[in-house]
Amino acid sequence: IGETRGPTRVPEVYTPGRVMSGLSPQPLVIGIDAGGTKTQAILADGDGVEIARARRGGANLAAHGELAVEKTLHELIDEV
């Protein structure tokens, strides 16, 4: 007996211009986990579906300093 499946979801392309112009079909969320040895960022849509992920070195303020943490966070946000 054959399996029936629903329609395949085609992923949207979320470019900064598209998001900023309001052409994104739903809100986007960036989650950041900043730690002493690694920092990760995940971009997800309003349903929680992961769109992009990026990883960098540590972003602990006490260990790395303000400028290094700021640089790491900006790079992550730019990448996702």
CSV table of C-alpha atoms in Angstrom, one decimal, residues 3-70:
chain,number,residue,atom,x,y,z
A,3,GLU,CA,2.1,6.2,1.3
A,4,THR,CA,0.5,9.5,0.8
A,5,ARG,CA,2.4,12.6,1.8
A,6,GLY,CA,1.4,16.2,2.0
A,7,PRO,CA,2.9,18.9,-0.2
A,8,THR,CA,6.7,19.4,0.0
A,9,ARG,CA,7.6,22.7,1.7
A,10,VAL,CA,9.8,24.8,-0.4
A,11,PRO,CA,12.2,26.8,1.8
A,12,GLU,CA,11.9,30.6,1.4
A,13,VAL,CA,15.1,32.6,0.7
A,14,TYR,CA,15.5,35.2,3.5
A,15,THR,CA,17.8,37.9,2.3
A,16,PRO,CA,18.3,41.0,4.4
A,17,GLY,CA,16.6,43.1,1.7
A,18,ARG,CA,13.6,40.9,1.6
A,19,VAL,CA,13.2,40.9,5.4
A,20,MET,CA,13.7,44.6,5.8
A,21,SER,CA,11.2,45.4,3.0
A,22,GLY,CA,8.5,43.4,4.7
A,23,LEU,CA,8.4,40.7,1.9
A,24,SER,CA,9.2,38.0,4.5
A,25,PRO,CA,6.0,35.9,4.9
A,26,GLN,CA,6.4,35.6,8.7
A,27,PRO,CA,8.6,36.9,11.6
A,28,LEU,CA,12.1,35.6,11.9
A,29,VAL,CA,13.9,34.9,15.2
A,30,ILE,CA,17.7,34.8,15.9
A,31,GLY,CA,18.8,32.8,19.0
A,32,ILE,CA,22.3,33.2,20.3
A,33,ASP,CA,24.1,30.9,22.7
A,34,ALA,CA,27.3,32.8,23.7
A,35,GLY,CA,29.8,30.9,25.9
A,36,GLY,CA,33.4,30.9,26.8
A,37,THR,CA,34.5,28.4,24.1
A,38,LYS,CA,31.9,28.7,21.4
A,39,THR,CA,29.1,30.9,20.3
A,40,GLN,CA,26.2,29.7,18.1
A,41,ALA,CA,23.4,31.6,16.3
A,42,ILE,CA,20.3,30.1,14.8
A,43,LEU,CA,17.9,31.8,12.5
A,44,ALA,CA,14.4,30.4,12.6
A,45,ASP,CA,11.0,31.3,11.1
A,46,GLY,CA,7.9,31.9,13.1
A,47,ASP,CA,7.1,28.2,13.2
A,48,GLY,CA,10.5,27.4,14.8
A,49,VAL,CA,11.9,25.9,11.6
A,50,GLU,CA,15.7,26.4,11.4
A,51,ILE,CA,16.7,28.4,8.4
A,52,ALA,CA,20.4,29.0,9.1
A,53,ARG,CA,23.1,28.3,11.7
A,54,ALA,CA,26.5,29.8,12.3
A,55,ARG,CA,29.2,29.1,14.9
A,56,ARG,CA,32.2,31.1,16.1
A,57,GLY,CA,34.6,31.1,19.0
A,58,GLY,CA,33.9,32.2,22.5
A,59,ALA,CA,32.0,35.4,23.4
A,60,ASN,CA,32.4,35.5,27.1
A,61,LEU,CA,32.8,39.2,28.1
A,62,ALA,CA,35.2,38.5,31.0
A,63,ALA,CA,37.4,36.2,29.0
A,64,HIS,CA,37.5,37.9,25.6
A,65,GLY,CA,36.7,41.5,26.2
A,66,GLU,CA,34.0,43.8,24.9
A,67,LEU,CA,35.4,44.5,21.4
A,68,ALA,CA,36.0,40.8,20.6
A,69,VAL,CA,32.5,39.8,21.8
A,70,GLU,CA,30.9,42.6,19.8
